[in-house]
Short mmCIF file of C-alpha atoms in Angstrom, two decimals:
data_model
loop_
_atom_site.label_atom_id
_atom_site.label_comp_id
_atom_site.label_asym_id
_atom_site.label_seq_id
_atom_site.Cartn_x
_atom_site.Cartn_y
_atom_site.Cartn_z
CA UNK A 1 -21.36 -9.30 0.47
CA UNK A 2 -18.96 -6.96 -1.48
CA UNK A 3 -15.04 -7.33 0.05
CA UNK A 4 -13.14 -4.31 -0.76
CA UNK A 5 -9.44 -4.16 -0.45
CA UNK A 6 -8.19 -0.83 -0.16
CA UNK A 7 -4.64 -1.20 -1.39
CA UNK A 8 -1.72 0.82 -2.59
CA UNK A 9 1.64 0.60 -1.55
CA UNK A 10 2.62 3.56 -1.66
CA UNK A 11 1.98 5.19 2.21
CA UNK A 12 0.14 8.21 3.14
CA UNK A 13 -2.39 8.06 0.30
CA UNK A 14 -5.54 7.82 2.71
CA UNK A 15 -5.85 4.19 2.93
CA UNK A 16 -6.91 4.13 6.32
CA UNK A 17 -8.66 7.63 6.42
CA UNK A 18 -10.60 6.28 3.36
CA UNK A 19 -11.69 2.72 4.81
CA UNK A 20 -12.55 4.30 8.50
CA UNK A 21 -14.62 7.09 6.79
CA UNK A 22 -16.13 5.13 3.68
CA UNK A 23 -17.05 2.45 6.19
CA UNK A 24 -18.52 5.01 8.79
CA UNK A 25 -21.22 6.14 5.83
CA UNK A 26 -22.27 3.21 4.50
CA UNK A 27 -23.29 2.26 8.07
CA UNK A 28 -24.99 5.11 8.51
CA UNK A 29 -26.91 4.35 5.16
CA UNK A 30 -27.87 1.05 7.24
CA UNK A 31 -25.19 -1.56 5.49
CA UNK A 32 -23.68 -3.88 7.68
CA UNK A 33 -20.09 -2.99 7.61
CA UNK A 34 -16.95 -4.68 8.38
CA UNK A 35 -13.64 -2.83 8.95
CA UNK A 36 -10.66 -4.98 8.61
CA UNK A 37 -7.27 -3.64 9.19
CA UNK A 38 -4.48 -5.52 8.03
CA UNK A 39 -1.56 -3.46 8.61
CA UNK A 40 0.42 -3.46 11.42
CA UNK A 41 0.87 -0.41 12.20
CA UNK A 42 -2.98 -1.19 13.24
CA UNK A 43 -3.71 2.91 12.67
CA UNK A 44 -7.22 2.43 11.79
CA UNK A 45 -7.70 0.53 15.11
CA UNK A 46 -6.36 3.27 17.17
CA UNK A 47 -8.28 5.77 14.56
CA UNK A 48 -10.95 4.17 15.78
CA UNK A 49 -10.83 4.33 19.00
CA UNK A 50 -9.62 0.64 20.22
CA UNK A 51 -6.16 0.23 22.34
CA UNK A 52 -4.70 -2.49 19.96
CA UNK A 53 -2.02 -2.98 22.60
CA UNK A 54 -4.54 -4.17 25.64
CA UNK A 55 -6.35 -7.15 22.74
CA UNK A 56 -5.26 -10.34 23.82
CA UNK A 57 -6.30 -11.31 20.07
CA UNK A 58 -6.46 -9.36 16.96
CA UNK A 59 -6.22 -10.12 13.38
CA UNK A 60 -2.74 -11.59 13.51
CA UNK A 61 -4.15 -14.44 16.12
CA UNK A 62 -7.31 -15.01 13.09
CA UNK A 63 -4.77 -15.30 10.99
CA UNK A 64 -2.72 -17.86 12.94
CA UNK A 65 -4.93 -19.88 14.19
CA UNK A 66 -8.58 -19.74 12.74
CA UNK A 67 -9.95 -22.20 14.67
CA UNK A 68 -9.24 -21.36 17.95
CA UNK A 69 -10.01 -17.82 17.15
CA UNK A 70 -12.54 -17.29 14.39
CA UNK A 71 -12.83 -13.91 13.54
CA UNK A 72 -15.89 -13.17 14.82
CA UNK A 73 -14.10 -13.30 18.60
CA UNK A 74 -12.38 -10.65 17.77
CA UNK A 75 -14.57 -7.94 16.18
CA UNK A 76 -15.31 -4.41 18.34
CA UNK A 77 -18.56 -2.41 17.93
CA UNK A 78 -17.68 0.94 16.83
CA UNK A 79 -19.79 3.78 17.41
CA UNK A 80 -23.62 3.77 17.06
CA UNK A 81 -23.71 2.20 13.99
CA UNK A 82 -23.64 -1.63 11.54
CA UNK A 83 -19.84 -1.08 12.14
CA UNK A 84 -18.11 -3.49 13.59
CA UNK A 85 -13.77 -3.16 13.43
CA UNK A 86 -11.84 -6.69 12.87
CA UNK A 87 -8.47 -4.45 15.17
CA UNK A 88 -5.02 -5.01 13.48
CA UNK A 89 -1.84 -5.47 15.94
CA UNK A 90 1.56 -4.71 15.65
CA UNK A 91 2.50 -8.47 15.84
CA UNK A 92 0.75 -8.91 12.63
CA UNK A 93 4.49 -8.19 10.84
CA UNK A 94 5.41 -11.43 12.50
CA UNK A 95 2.76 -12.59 11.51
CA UNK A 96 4.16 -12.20 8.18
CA UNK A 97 6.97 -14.17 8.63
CA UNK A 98 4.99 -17.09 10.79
CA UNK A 99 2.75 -17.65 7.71
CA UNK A 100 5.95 -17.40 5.31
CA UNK A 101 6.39 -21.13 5.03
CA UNK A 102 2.99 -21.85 4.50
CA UNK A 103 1.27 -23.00 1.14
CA UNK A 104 -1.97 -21.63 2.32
CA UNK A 105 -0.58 -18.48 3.22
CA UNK A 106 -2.20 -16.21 0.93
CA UNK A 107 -5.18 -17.96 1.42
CA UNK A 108 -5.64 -16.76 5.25
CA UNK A 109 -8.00 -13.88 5.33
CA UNK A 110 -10.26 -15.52 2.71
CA UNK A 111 -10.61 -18.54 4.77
CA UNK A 112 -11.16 -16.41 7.93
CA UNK A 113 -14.29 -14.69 6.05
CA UNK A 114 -16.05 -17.79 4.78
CA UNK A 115 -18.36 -18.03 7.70
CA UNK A 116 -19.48 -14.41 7.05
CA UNK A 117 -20.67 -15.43 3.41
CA UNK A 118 -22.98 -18.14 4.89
CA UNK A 119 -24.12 -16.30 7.44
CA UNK A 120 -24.91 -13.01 5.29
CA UNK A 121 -23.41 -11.18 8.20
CA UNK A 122 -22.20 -8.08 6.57
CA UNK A 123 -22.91 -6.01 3.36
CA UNK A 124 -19.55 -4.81 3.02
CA UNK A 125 -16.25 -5.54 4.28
CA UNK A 126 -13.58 -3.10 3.83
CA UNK A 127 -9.72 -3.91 4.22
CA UNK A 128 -7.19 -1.68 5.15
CA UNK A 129 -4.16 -2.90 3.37
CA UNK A 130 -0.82 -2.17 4.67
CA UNK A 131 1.52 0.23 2.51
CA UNK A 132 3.66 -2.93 1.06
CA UNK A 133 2.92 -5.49 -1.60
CA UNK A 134 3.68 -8.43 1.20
CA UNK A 135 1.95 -11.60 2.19
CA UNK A 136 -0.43 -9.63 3.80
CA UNK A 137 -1.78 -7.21 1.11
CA UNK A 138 -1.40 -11.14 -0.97
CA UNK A 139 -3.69 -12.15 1.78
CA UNK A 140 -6.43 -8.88 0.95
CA UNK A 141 -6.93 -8.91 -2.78
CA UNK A 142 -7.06 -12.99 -2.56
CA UNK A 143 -9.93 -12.18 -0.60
CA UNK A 144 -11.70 -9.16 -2.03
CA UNK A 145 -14.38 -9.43 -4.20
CA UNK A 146 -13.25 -5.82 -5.23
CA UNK A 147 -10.31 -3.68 -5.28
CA UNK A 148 -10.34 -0.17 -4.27
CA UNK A 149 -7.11 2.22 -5.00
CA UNK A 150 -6.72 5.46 -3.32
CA UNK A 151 -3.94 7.92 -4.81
CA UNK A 152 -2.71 11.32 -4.52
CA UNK A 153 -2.71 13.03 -7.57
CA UNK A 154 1.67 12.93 -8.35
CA UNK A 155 3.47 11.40 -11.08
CA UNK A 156 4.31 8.53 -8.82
CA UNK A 157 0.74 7.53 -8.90
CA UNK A 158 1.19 5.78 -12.10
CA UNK A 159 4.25 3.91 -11.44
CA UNK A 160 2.35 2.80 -8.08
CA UNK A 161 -0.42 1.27 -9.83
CA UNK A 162 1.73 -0.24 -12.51
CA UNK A 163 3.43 -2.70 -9.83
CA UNK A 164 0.06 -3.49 -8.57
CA UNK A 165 -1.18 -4.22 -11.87
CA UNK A 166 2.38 -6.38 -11.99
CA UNK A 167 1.77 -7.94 -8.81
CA UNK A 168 -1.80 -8.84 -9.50
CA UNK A 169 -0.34 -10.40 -12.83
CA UNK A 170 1.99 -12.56 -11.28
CA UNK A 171 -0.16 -13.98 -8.48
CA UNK A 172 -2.77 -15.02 -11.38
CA UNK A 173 -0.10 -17.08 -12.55
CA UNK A 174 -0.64 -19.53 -9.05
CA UNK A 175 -3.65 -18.57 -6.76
CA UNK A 176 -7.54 -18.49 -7.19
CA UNK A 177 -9.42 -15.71 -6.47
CA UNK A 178 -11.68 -13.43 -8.63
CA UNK A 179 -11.12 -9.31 -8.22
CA UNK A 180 -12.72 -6.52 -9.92
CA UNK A 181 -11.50 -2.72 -9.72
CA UNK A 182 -14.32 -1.00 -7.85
CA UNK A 183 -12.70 2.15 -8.67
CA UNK A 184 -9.44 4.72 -7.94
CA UNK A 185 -10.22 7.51 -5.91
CA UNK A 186 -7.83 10.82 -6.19
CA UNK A 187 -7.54 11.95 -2.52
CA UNK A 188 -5.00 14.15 -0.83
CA UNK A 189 -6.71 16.73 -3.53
CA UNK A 190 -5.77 20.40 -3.06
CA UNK A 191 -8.02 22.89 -4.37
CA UNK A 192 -6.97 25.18 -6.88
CA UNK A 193 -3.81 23.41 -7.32
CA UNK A 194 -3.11 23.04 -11.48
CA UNK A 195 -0.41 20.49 -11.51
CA UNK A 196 -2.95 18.55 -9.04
CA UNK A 197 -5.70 19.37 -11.66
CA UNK A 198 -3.36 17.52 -14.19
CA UNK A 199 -2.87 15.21 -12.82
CA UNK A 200 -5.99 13.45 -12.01
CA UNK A 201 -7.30 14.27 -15.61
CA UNK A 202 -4.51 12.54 -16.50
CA UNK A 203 -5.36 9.35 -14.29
CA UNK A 204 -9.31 9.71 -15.70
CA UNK A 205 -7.97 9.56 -19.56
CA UNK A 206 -5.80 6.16 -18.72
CA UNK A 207 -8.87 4.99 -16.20
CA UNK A 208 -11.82 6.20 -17.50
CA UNK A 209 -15.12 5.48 -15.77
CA UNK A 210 -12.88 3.60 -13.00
CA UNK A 211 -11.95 7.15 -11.72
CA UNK A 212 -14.80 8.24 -9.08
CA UNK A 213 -16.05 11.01 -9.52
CA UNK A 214 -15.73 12.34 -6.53
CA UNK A 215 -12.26 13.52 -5.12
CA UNK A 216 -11.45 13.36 -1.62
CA UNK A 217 -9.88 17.01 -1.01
CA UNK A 218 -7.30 17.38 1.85
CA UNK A 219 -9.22 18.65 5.32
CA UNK A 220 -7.80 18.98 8.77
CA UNK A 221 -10.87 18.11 10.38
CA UNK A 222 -10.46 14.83 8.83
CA UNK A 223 -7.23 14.11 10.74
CA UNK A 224 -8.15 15.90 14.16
CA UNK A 225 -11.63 13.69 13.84
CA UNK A 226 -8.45 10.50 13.83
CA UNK A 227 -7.08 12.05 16.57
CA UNK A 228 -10.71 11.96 18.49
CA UNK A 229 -11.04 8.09 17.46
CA UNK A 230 -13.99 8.79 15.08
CA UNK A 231 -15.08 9.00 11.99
CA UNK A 232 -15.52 12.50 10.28
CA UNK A 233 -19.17 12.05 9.92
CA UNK A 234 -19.75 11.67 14.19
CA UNK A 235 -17.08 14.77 14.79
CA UNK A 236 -18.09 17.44 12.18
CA UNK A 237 -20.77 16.76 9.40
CA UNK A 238 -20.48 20.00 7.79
CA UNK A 239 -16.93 20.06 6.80
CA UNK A 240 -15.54 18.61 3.50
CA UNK A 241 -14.04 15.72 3.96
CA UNK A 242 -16.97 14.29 5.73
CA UNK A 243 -18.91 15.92 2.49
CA UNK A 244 -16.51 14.19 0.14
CA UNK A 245 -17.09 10.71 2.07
CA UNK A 246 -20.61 10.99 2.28
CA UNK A 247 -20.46 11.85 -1.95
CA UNK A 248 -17.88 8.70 -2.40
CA UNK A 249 -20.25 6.35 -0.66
CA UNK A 250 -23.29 7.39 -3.19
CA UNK A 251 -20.98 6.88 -5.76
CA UNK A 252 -19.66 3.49 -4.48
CA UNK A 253 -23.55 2.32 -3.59
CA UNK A 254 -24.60 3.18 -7.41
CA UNK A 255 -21.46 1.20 -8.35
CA UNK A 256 -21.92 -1.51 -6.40
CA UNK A 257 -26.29 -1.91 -7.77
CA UNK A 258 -24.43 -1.02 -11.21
CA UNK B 1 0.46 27.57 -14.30
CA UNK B 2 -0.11 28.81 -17.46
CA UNK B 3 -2.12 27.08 -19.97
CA UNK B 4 0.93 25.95 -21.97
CA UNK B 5 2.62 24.47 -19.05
CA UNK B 6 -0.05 22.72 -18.06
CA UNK B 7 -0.02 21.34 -21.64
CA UNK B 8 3.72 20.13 -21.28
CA UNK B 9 3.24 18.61 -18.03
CA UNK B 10 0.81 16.43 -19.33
CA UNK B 11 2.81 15.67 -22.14
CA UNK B 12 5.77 14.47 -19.83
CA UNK B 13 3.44 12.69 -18.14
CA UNK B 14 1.70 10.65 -20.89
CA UNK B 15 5.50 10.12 -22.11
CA UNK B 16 6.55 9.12 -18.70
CA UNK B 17 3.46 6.53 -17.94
CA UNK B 18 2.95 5.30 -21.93
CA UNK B 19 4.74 2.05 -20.84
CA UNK B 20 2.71 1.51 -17.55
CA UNK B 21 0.37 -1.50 -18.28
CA UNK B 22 -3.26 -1.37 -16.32
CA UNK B 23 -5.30 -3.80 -17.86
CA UNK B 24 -5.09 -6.20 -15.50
CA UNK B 25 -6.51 -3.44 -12.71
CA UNK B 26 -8.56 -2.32 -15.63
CA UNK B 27 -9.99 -5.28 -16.39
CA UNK B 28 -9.91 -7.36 -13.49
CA UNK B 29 -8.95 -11.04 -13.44
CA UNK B 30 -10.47 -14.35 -12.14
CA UNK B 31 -8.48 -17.39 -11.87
CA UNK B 32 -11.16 -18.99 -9.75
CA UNK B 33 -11.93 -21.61 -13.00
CA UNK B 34 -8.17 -22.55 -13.98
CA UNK B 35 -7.37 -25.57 -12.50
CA UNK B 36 -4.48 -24.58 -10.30
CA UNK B 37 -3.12 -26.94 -7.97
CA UNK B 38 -2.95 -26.43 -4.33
CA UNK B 39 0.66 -27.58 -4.56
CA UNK B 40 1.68 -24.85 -6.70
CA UNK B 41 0.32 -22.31 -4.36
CA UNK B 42 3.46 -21.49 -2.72
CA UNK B 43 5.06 -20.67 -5.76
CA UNK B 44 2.97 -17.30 -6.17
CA UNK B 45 5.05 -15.94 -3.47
CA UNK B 46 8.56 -17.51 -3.41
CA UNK B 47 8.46 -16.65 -7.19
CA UNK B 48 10.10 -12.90 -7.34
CA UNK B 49 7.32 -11.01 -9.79
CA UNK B 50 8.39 -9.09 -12.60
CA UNK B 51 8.97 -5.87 -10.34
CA UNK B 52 11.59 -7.74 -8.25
CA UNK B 53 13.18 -9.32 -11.10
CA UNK B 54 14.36 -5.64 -11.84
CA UNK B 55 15.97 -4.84 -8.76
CA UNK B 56 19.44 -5.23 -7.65
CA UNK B 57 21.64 -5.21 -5.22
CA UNK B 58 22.54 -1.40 -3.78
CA UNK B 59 26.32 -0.84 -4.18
CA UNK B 60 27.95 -0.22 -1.26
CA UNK B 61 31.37 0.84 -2.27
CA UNK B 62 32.23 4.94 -2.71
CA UNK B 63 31.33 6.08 -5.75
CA UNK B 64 33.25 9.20 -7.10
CA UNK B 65 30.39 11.54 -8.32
CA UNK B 66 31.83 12.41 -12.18
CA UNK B 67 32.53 16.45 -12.10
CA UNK B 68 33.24 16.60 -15.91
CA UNK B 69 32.00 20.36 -16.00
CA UNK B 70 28.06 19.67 -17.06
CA UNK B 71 25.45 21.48 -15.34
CA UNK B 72 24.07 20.47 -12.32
CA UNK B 73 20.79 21.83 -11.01
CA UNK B 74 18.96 21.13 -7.96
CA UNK B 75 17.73 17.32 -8.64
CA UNK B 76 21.05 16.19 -9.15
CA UNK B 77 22.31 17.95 -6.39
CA UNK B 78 19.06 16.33 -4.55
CA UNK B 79 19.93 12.80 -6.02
CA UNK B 80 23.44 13.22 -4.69
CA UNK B 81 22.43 13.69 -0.87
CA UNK B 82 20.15 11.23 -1.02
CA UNK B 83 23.25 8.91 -3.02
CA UNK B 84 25.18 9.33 -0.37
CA UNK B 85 22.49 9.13 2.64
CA UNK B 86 21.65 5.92 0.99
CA UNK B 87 25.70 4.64 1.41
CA UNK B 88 25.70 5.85 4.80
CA UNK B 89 22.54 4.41 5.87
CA UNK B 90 22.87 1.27 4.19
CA UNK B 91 26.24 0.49 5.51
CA UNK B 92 24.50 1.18 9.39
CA UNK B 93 22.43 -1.67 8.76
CA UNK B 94 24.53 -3.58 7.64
CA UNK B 95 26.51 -3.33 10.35
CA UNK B 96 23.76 -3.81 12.63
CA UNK B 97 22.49 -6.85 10.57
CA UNK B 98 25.82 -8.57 11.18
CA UNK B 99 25.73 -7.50 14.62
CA UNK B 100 21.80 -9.77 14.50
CA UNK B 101 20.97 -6.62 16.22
CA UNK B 102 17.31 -6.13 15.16
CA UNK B 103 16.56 -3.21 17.09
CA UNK B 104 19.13 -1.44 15.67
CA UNK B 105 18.53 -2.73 12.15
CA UNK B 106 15.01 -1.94 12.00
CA UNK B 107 15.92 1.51 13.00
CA UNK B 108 17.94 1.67 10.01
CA UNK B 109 16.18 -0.19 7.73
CA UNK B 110 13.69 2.30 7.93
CA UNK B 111 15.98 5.59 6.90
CA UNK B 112 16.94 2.86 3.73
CA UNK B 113 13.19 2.47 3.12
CA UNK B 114 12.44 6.45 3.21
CA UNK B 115 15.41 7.20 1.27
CA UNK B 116 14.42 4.60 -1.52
CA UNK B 117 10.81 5.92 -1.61
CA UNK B 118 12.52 9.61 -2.08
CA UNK B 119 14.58 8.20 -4.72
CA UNK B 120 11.77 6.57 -6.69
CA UNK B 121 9.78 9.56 -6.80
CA UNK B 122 12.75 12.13 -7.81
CA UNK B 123 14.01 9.74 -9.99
CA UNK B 124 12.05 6.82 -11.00
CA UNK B 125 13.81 4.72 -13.37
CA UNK B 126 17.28 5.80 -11.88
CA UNK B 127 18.05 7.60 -15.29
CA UNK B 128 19.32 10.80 -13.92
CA UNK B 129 21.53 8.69 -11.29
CA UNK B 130 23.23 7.10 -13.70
CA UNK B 131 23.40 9.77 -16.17
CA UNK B 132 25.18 12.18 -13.58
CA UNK B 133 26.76 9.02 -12.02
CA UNK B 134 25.60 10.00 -8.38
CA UNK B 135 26.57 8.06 -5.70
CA UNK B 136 24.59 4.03 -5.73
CA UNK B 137 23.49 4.81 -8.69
CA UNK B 138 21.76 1.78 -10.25
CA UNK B 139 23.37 0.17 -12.95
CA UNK B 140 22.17 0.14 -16.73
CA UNK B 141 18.69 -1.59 -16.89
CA UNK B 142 18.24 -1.30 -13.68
CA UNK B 143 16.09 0.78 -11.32
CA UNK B 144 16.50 0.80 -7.09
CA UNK B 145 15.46 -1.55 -5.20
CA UNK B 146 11.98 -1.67 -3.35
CA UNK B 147 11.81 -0.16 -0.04
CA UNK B 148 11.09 -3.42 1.92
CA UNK B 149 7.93 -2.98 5.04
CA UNK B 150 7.16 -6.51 4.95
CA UNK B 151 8.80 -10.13 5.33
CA UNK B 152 7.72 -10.67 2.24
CA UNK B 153 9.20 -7.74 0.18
CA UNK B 154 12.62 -7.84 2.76
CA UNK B 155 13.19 -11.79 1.95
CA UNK B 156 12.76 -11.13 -1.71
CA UNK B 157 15.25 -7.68 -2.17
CA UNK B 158 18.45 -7.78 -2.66
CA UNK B 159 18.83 -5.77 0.63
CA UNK B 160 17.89 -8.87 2.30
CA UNK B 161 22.15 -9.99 1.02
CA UNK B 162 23.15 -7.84 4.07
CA UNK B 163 22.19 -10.62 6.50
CA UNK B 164 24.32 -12.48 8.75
CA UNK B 165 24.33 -15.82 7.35
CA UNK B 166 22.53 -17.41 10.46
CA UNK B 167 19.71 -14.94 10.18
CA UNK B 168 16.33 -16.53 10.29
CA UNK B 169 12.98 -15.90 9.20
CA UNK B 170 12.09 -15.04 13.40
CA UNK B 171 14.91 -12.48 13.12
CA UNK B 172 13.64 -11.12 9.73
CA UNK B 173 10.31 -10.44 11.73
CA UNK B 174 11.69 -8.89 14.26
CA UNK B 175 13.58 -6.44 12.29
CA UNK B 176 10.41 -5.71 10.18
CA UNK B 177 8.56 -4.95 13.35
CA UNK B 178 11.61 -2.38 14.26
CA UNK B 179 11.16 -0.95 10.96
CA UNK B 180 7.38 -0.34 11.57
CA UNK B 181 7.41 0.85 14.88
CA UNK B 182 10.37 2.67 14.34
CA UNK B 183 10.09 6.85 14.33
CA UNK B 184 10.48 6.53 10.62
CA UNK B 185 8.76 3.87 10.10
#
């Protein structure tokens, strides 16, 4: 089972649109998937079509308590596919400060998917990380087996993945856990754009072969299929961002058997 | 853009990020072998990383923008708006913070959090602040502080000096969630 957080803290870089849409097409290549989101502003939930506000329990009760709500209690079948959606609540930023005290507190999520090792429930679990560097993104890359950055192709993009590369420094200094770069994607990309073009050559000469080679290129029919509560893939194959998914999950797959 | 600008862009740029370090994300890590003690866990988080270490407080007192004559084009103009957005916004929460309103702080914790994240990507190390000395600028060897979304990131900024001293961790939470939900959160 390959755990992939999908973290950056900057916002509006495609996390979500990236998990919900990368998760979507490895299910329909027949892998068990996993959606987690972790951010409380729970936008992949409602991108995918679940209320977050009628749960009784969501991720931050998982979280919480563990044992009198393992996480498979909470998971929602999403569409006609191996996807299943572990739904993210607004109460998970209290969460936050609940779990503050706690020395296990980074230690959470990881706990909460144990079970789904031994049972070989999933192929791939995908977080959605929220757009901070908190106890809750802490919680995500202490559980991922893999880490997977999206980024919009800006000068900013460096100093964004600098403090993560900080971050993940500093927390090798007093947790265990194991994490790999599966790979930065450039998203947000706008066609015939030059300084964009820049850019992202510039993030392939510091990254190398952890640059995909796909690019996910901005589409409006990816954000009106959010608005529909499903992924681009069920509400318009032929346009490009479902393209550019379908392309990123080839790549990831070959990664992945790489 | 023509060839040769293209050219210089990516100069600045390989200037700008030649002291980013990405090994780490390059690499990967795996501490799952070191014999860490469970005990020690809790310092991964209540120890500030590196990043934090280089933040301070924002100053809240006026600051006289320095009109000595010099030039000033459109990103110091820009970096003075948002100078003086940050004061004014800044000085709302604190208010509200004091108040233990965290409705109202969350709102305006928010507006600090957006104008931070504009401020970082104008002006990244704070140089230009200083150098024009626009209002909050940071001080030497310093860059702004983090915008704060989380518990985490709020308990471990400076910004987190505007609370009332009985603030608690359940208030901190509750202004985090304003934040979030607010309409710029």
């Amino acid at each position: 089972m390959k755990v992939v957080a999908v973290v950056n803290q900057k916002g509006g870089v495609a996390k979500t649109t990236t998990v919900a849409n990368l998760g979507a097409c490895l299910a329909e290549r027949g892998k068990r998937t996993l959606l987690i989101d972790l951010d409380p502003q729970a936008n992949l939930t409602v991108g995918m079509g679940v209320a977050w506000y009628e749960l009784e329990s969501a991720l931050h009760t998982v979280l919480l308590d563990p044992e009198t709500t393992p996480l498979r209690t909470i998971l929602k079948p999403i569409a006609d596919l191996p996807l299943e959606l572990a739904p993210g609540h607004l109460d998970l930023a209290q969460t936050e400060a609940v779990l503050l005290p706690h020395a296990d507190k980074a230690y959470r999520l990881r706990n909460a998917l144990e079970a789904l090792y031994t049972e070989e429930t999933y192929d791939w679990v995908l977080i959605d990380c929220p757009p901070s560097l908190g106890t809750l993104t802490q919680n995500a890359i202490v559980a991922a087996t893999h880490l997977l950055i999206p980024t919009e192709p800006k000068f900013y993009a460096f100093a964004g993945m600098d403090t993560l590369n900080k971050m993940i420094v500093a927390l090798t200094k007093s947790l265990r856990f194991r994490v790999e770069l599966l790979g930065v994607l450039v998203t947000m990309y706008e066609r015939g754009t030059r300084l964009h073009a820049t850019i992202a050559a510039e993030i392939r000469e510091r990254f190398e072969d952890k640059v995909f080679e796909t690019m996910i290129y901005k589409n409006v029919r990816v954000s009106e299929s959010e608005l529909e509560g499903v992924p681009i893939i069920l509400y318009d194959r032929r346009a490009s961002g479902a393209q550019n998914y379908e392309a990123l999950a080839e790549e990831v797959l070959l990664r992945a058997a790489g | 853009m023509r060839p040769d600008k293209s050219e210089a862009l990516r100069a600045r740029l390989r200037k700008g990020a030649s002291s980013f370090d990405f090994d780490a994300l390059i690499q990967g890590v795996s501490t799952e072998d070191d014999a860490t003690e469970a005990g020690a866990l809790d310092d991964a988080i209540s120890t500030p990383t590196s990043v934090d270490d280089e933040i301070i407080p924002i100053q809240i007192q006026d600051t006289t923008v320095a009109d000595d004559g010099q030039l000033k084009g459109g990103l110091v103009s820009a970096l003075e708006t948002l100078g003086v957005r940050l004061l004014e916004e800044t000085g709302k929460l604190r208010s509200a913070l004091q108040a233990s309103d965290a409705s109202d702080g969350g709102y305006y914790l928010a507006r600090v959090n957006n104008v931070l994240e504009l401020l970082e990507t104008v002006d990244p190390a704070g140089e230009t602040s200083r150098r024009y000395a626009t209002p909050a600028a940071p001080p030497p060897g310093r860059v702004w502080p983090r915008p704060c979304w989380s518990v985490y990131e709020f308990t471990e900024s400076p910004i987190s000096g505007l609370l009332a001293a009985d603030a608690d961790l359940n208030f901190v939470g509750d202004l985090i969630e304003s934040a979030i939900s607010s309409p710029d959160g």
